PDB file of C-alpha atoms in Angstrom:
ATOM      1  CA  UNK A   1      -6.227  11.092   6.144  1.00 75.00           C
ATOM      2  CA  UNK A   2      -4.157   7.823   7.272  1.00 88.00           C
ATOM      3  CA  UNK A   3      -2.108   8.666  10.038  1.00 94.00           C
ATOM      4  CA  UNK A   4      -0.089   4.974  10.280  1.00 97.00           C
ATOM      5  CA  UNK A   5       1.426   4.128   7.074  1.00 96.00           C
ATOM      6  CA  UNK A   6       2.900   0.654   6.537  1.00 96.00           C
ATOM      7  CA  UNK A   7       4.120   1.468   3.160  1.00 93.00           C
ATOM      8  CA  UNK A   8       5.444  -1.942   2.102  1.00 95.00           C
ATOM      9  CA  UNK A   9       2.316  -4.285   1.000  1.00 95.00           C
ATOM     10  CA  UNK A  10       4.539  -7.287   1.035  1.00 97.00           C
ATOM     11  CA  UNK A  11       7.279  -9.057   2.288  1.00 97.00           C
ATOM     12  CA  UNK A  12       9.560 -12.427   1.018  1.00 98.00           C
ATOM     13  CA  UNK A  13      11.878 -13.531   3.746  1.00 98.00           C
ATOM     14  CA  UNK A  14      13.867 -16.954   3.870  1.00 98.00           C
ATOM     15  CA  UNK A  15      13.322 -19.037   6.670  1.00 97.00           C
ATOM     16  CA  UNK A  16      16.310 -18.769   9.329  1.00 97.00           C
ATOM     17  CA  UNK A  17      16.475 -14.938   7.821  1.00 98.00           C
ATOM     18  CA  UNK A  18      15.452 -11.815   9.945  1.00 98.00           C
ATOM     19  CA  UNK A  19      11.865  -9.839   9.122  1.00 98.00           C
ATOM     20  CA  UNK A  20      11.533  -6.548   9.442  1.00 98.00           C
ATOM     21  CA  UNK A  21       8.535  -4.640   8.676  1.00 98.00           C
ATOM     22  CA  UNK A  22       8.195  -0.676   8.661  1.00 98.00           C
ATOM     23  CA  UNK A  23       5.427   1.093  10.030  1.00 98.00           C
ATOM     24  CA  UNK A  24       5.800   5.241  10.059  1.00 98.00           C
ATOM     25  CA  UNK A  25       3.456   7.219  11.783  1.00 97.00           C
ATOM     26  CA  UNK A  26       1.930  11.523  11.517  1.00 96.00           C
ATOM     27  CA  UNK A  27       0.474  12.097  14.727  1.00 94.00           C
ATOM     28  CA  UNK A  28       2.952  12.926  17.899  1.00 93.00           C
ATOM     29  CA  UNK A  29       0.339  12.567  20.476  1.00 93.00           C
ATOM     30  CA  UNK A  30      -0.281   8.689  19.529  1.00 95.00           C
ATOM     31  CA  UNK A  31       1.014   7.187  22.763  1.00 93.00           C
ATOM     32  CA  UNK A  32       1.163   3.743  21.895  1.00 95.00           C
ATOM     33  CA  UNK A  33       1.963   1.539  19.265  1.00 97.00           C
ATOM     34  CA  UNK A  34       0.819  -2.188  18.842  1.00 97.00           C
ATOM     35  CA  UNK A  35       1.928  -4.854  16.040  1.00 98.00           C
ATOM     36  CA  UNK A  36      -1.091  -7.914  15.204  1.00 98.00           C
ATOM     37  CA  UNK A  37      -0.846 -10.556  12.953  1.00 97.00           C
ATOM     38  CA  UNK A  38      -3.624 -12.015  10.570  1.00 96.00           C
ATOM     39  CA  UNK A  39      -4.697 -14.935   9.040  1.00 95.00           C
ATOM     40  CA  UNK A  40      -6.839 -15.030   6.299  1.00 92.00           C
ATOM     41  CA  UNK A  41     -10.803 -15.108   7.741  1.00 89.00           C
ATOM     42  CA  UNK A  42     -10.010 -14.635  11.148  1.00 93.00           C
ATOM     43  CA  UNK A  43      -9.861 -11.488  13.302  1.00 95.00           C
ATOM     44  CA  UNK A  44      -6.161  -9.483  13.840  1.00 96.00           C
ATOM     45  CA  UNK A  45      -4.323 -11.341  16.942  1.00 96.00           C
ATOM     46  CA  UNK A  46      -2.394  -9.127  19.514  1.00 95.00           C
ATOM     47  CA  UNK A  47       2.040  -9.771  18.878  1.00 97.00           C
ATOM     48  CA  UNK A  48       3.745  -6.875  20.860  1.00 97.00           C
ATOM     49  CA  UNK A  49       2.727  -3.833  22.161  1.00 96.00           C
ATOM     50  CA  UNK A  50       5.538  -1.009  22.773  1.00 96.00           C
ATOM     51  CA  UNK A  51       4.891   2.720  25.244  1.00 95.00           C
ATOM     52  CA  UNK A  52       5.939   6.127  23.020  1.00 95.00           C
ATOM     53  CA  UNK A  53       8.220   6.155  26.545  1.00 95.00           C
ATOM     54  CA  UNK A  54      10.305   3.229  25.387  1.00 96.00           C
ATOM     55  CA  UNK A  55      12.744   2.835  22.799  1.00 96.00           C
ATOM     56  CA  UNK A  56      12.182  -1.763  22.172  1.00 98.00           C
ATOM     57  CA  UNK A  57      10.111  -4.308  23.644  1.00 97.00           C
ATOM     58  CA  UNK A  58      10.847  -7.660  23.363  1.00 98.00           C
ATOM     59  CA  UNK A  59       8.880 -10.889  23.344  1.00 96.00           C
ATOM     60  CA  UNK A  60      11.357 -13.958  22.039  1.00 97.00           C
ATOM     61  CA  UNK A  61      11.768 -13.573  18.496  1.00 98.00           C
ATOM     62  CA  UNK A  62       9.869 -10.603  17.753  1.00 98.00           C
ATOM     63  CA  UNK A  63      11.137  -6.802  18.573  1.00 98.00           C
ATOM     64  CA  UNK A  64       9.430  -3.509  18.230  1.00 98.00           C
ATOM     65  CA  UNK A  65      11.452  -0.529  17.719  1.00 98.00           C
ATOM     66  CA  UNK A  66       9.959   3.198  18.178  1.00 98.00           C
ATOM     67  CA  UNK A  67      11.876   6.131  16.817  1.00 97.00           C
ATOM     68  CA  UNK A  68      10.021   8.609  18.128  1.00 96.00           C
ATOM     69  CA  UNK A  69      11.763  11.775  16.334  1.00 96.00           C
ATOM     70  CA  UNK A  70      11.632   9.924  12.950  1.00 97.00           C
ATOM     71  CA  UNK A  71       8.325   8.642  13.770  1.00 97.00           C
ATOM     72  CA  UNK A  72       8.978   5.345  12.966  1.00 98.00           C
ATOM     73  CA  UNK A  73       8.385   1.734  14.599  1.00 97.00           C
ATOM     74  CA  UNK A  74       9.569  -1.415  12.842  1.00 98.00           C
ATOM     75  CA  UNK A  75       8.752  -5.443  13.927  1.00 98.00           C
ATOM     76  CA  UNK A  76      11.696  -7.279  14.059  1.00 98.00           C
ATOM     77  CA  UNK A  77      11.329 -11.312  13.555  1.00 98.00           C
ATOM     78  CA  UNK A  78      14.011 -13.698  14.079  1.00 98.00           C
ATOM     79  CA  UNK A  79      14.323 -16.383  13.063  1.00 98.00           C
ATOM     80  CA  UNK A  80      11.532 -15.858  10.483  1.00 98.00           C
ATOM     81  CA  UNK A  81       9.502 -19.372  10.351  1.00 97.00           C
ATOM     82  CA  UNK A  82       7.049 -20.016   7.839  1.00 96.00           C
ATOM     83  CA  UNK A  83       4.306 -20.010  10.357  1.00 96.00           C
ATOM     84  CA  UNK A  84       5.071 -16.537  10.438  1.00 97.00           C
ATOM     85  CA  UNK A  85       3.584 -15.878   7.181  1.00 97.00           C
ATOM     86  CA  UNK A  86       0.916 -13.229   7.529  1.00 97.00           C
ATOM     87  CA  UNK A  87      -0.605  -9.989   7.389  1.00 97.00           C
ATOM     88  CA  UNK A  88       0.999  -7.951   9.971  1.00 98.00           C
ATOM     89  CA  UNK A  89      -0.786  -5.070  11.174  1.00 97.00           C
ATOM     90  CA  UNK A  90       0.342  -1.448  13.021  1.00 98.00           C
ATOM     91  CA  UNK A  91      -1.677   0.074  15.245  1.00 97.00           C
ATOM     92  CA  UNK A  92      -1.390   3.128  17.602  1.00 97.00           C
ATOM     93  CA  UNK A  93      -3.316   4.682  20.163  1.00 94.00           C
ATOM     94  CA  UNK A  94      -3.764   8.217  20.772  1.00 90.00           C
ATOM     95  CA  UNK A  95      -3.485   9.995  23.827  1.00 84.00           C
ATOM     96  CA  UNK A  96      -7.135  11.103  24.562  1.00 85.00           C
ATOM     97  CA  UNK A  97      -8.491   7.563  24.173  1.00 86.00           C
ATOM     98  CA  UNK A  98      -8.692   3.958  23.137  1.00 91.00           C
ATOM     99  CA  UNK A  99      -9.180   3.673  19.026  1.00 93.00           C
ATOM    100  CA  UNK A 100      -6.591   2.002  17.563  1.00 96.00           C
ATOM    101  CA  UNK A 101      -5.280   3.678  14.369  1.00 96.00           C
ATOM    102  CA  UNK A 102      -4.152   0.685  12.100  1.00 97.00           C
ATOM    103  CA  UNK A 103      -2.145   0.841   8.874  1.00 96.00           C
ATOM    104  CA  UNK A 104      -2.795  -1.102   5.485  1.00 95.00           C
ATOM    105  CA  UNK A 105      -0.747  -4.318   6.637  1.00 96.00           C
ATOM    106  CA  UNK A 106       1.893  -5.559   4.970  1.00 97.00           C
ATOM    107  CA  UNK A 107       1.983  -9.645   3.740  1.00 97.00           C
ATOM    108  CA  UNK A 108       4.934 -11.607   4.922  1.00 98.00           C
ATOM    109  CA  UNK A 109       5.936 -14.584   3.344  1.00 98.00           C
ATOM    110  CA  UNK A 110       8.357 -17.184   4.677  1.00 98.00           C
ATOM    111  CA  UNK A 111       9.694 -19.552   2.567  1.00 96.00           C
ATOM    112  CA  UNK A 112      11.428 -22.526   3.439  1.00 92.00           C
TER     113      UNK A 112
ATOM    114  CA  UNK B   1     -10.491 -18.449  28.340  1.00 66.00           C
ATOM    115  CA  UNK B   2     -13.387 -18.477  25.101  1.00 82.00           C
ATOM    116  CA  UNK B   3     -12.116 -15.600  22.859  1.00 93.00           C
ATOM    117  CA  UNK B   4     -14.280 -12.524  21.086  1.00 96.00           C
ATOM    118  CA  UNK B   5     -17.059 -14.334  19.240  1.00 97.00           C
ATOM    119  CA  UNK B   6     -19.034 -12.350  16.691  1.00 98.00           C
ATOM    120  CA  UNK B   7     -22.434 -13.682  14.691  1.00 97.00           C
ATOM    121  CA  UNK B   8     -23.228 -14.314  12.056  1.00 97.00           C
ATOM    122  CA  UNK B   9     -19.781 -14.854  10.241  1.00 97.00           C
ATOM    123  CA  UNK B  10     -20.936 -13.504   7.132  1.00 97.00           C
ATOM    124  CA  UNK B  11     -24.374 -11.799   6.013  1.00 98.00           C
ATOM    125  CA  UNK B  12     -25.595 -10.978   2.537  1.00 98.00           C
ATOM    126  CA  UNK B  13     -28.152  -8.693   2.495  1.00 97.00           C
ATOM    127  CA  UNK B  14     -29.901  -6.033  -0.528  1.00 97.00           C
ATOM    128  CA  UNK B  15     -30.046  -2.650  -0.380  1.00 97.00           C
ATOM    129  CA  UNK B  16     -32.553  -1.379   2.224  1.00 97.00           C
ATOM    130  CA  UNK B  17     -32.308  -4.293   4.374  1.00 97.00           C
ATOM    131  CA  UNK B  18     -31.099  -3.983   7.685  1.00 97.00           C
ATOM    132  CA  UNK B  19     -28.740  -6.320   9.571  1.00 98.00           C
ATOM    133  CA  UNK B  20     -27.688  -7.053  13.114  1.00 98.00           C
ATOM    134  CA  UNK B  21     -24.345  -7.777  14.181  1.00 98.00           C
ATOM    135  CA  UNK B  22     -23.448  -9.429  17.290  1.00 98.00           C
ATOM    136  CA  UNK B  23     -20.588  -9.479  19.646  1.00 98.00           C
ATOM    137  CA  UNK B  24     -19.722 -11.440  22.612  1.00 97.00           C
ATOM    138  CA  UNK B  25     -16.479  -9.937  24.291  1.00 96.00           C
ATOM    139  CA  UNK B  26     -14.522 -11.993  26.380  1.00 94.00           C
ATOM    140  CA  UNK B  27     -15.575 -12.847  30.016  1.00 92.00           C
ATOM    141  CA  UNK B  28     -14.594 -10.300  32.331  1.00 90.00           C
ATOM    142  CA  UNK B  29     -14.057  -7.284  29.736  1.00 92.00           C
ATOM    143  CA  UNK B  30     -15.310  -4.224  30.226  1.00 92.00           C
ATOM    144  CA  UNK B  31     -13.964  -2.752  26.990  1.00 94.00           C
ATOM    145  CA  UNK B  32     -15.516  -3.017  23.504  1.00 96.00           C
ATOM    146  CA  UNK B  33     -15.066  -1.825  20.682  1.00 97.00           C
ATOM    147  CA  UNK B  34     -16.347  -1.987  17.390  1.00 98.00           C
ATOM    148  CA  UNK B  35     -14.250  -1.955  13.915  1.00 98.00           C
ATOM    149  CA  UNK B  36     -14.787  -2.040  10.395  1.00 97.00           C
ATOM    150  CA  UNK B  37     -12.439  -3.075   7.160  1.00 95.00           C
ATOM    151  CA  UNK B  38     -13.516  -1.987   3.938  1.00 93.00           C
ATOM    152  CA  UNK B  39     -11.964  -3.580   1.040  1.00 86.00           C
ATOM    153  CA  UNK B  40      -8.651  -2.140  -0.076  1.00 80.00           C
ATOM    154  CA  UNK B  41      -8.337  -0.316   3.005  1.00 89.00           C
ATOM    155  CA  UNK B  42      -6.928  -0.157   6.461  1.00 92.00           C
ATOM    156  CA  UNK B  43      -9.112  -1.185   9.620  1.00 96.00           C
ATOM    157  CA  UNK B  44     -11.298   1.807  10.870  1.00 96.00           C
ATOM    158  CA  UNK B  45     -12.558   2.683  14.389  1.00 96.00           C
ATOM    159  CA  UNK B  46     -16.589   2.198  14.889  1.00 97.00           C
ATOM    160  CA  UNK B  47     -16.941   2.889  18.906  1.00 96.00           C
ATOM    161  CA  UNK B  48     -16.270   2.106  22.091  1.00 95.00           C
ATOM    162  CA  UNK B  49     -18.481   0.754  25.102  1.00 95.00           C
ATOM    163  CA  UNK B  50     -17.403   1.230  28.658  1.00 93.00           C
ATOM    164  CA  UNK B  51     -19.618  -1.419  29.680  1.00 93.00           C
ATOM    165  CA  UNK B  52     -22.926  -0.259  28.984  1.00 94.00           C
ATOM    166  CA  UNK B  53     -21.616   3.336  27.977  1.00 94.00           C
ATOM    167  CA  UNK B  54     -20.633   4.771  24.358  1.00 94.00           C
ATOM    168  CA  UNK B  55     -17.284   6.323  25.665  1.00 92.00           C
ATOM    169  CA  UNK B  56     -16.410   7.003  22.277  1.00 94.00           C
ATOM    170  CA  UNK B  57     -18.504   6.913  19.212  1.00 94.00           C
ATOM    171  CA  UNK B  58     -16.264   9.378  16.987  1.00 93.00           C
ATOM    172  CA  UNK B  59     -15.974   6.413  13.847  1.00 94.00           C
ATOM    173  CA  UNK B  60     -19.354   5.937  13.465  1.00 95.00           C
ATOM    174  CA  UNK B  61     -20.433   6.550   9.789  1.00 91.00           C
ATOM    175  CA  UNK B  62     -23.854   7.730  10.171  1.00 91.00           C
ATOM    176  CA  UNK B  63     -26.914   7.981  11.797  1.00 92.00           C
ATOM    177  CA  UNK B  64     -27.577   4.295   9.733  1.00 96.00           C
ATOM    178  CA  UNK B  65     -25.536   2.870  12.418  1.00 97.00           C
ATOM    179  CA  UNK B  66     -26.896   1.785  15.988  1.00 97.00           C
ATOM    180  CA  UNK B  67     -24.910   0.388  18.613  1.00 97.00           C
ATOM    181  CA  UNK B  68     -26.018  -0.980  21.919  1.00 97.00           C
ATOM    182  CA  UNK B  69     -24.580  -2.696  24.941  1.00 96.00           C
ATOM    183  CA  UNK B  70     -27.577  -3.829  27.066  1.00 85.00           C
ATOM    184  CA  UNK B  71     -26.247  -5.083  30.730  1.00 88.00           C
ATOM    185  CA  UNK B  72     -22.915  -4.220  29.966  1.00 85.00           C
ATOM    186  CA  UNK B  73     -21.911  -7.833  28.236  1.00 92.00           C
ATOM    187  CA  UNK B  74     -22.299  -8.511  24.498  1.00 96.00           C
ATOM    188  CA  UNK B  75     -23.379  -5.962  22.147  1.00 98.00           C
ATOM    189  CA  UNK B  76     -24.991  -5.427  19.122  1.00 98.00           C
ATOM    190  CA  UNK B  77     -24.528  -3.218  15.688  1.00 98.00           C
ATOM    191  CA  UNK B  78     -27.292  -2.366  13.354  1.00 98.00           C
ATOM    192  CA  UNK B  79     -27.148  -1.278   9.989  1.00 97.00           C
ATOM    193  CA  UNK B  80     -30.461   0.346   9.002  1.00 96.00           C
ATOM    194  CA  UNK B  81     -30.683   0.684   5.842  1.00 96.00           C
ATOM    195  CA  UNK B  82     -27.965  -0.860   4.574  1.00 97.00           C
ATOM    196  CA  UNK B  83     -25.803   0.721   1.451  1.00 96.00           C
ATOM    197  CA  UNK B  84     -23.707  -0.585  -0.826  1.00 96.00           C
ATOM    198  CA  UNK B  85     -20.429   1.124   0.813  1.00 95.00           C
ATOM    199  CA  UNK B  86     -21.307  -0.498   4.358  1.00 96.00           C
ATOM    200  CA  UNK B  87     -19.497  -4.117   2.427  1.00 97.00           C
ATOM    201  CA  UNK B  88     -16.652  -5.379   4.284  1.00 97.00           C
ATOM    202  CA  UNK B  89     -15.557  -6.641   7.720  1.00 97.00           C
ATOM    203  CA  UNK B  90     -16.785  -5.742  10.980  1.00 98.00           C
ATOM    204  CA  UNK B  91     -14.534  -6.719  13.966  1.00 98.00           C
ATOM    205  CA  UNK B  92     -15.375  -6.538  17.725  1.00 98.00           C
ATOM    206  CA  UNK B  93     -12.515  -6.489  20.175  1.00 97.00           C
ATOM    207  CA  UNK B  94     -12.340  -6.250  23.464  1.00 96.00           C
ATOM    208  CA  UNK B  95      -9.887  -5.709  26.672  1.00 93.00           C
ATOM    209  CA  UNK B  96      -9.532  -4.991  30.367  1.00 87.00           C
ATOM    210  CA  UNK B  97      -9.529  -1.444  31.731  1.00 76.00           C
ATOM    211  CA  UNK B  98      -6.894  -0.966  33.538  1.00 72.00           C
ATOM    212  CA  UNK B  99      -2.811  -0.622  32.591  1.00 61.00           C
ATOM    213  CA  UNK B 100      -2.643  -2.324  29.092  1.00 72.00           C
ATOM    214  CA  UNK B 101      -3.961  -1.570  25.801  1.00 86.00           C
ATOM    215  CA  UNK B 102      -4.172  -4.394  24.209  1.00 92.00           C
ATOM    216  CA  UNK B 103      -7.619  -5.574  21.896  1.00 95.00           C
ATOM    217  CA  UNK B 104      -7.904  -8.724  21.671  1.00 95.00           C
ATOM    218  CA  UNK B 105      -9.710  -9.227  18.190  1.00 97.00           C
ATOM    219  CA  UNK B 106     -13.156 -11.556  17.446  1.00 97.00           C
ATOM    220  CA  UNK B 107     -12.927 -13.215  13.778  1.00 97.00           C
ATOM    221  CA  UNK B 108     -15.390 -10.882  11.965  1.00 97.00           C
ATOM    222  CA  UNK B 109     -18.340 -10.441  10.506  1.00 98.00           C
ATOM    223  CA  UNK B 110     -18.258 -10.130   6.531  1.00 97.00           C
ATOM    224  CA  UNK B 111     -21.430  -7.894   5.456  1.00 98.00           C
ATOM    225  CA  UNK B 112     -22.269  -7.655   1.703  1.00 97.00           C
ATOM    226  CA  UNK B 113     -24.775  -5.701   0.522  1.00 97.00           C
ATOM    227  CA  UNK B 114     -25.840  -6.055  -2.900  1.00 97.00           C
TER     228      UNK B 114
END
């Protein structure tokens, strides 16, 4: 049973625009959430990171959100560049240990 | 700073056959963890190694999968036999202990077993 769902497979943005992908989540005792971004044959690389204490992190032009009532996170990008285009991946950790529990990724694409 | 490495980058094997992944985490980590993508799906849990200690072995498949850490630096996952459903991508990560939780990610290891 998938407990992070990242229910949009893809994404279109303009360059200049804003991003945002969605990421919802089942399980109340995850504790942290994580965003990672991947290119095609290489391994998931680390964005943003956020505590289930916090409400946004930010790291220049991306933003994690965390509603933790509506169980919800979403990755904010701005100014989307087309070097952002990717699979972006959610990931949360539970409270009882390390595993990361990712979602399906959604594709981004930045057009120029 | 050399990232997660992981070899070989991609290993066909048959049926029966058994293959050995390995991982080298980055210098000074005493996390790692093993992960594994099957096509059409979302990244999956393996295990984790305190150093040379299974803290956490809960996404391990089956008894067709061995895991070992020797000394506490890289590690190694077997696949013996292999099946046609162990296909896909097997990622290592690895991180410090201590206050963050980031996993940083080696590029993978595609299996196919035919």
């Amino acid at each position: 049973d998938q407990q992070v769902k990242q229910n949009s497979p893809s994404l279109s943005v303009q360059e200049g625009r804003i991003s945002i992908l969605n990421c919802d989540y089942t399980n109340s005792m995850f504790d942290y959430f994580l965003w990672y971004k991947k290119y095609p044959a290489e391994g998931p690389t680390f964005l943003i990171s956020i505590s289930s204490i916090k409400d946004k992190n930010e790291d220049g032009r991306f933003t994690v959100f965390l509603n933790k009532s509506a169980k919800h996170l979403s990755l904010h990008i701005v100014p989307s560049q087309p070097g952002d285009s990717a699979v972006y991946f959610c990931a949360a950790k539970g409270n009882s240990g390390y595993a990361l529990n990712f979602g399906k990724g959604t594709s981004l694409l930045v057009t120029p | 700073e050399a990232g997660v490495t992981q070899f070989p980058s991609h290993s066909v094997i048959e049926k029966g056959q058994t293959v050995t992944l390995r991982c080298d985490p980055i210098s000074g980590h005493d996390n790692l963890y093993w992960y594994r993508r099957v096509m059409g799906k979302e990244i999956k849990f393996l295990l984790h190694f305190v150093k040379e200690s299974k803290q956490d072995e809960s996404g391990m498949p089956n008894n067709r999968f061995l895991a070992e850490r020797t000394g506490g630096t890289y590690s190694t996952l077997k696949v013996q036999p292999a099946e046609l459903e162990d296909s896909g991508v097997y990622f290592c990560a690895s991180s410090h202990v201590g206050w963050s939780y980031e996993q940083y990610f080696g590029p993978g290891t595609r299996l196919t077993v035919t």
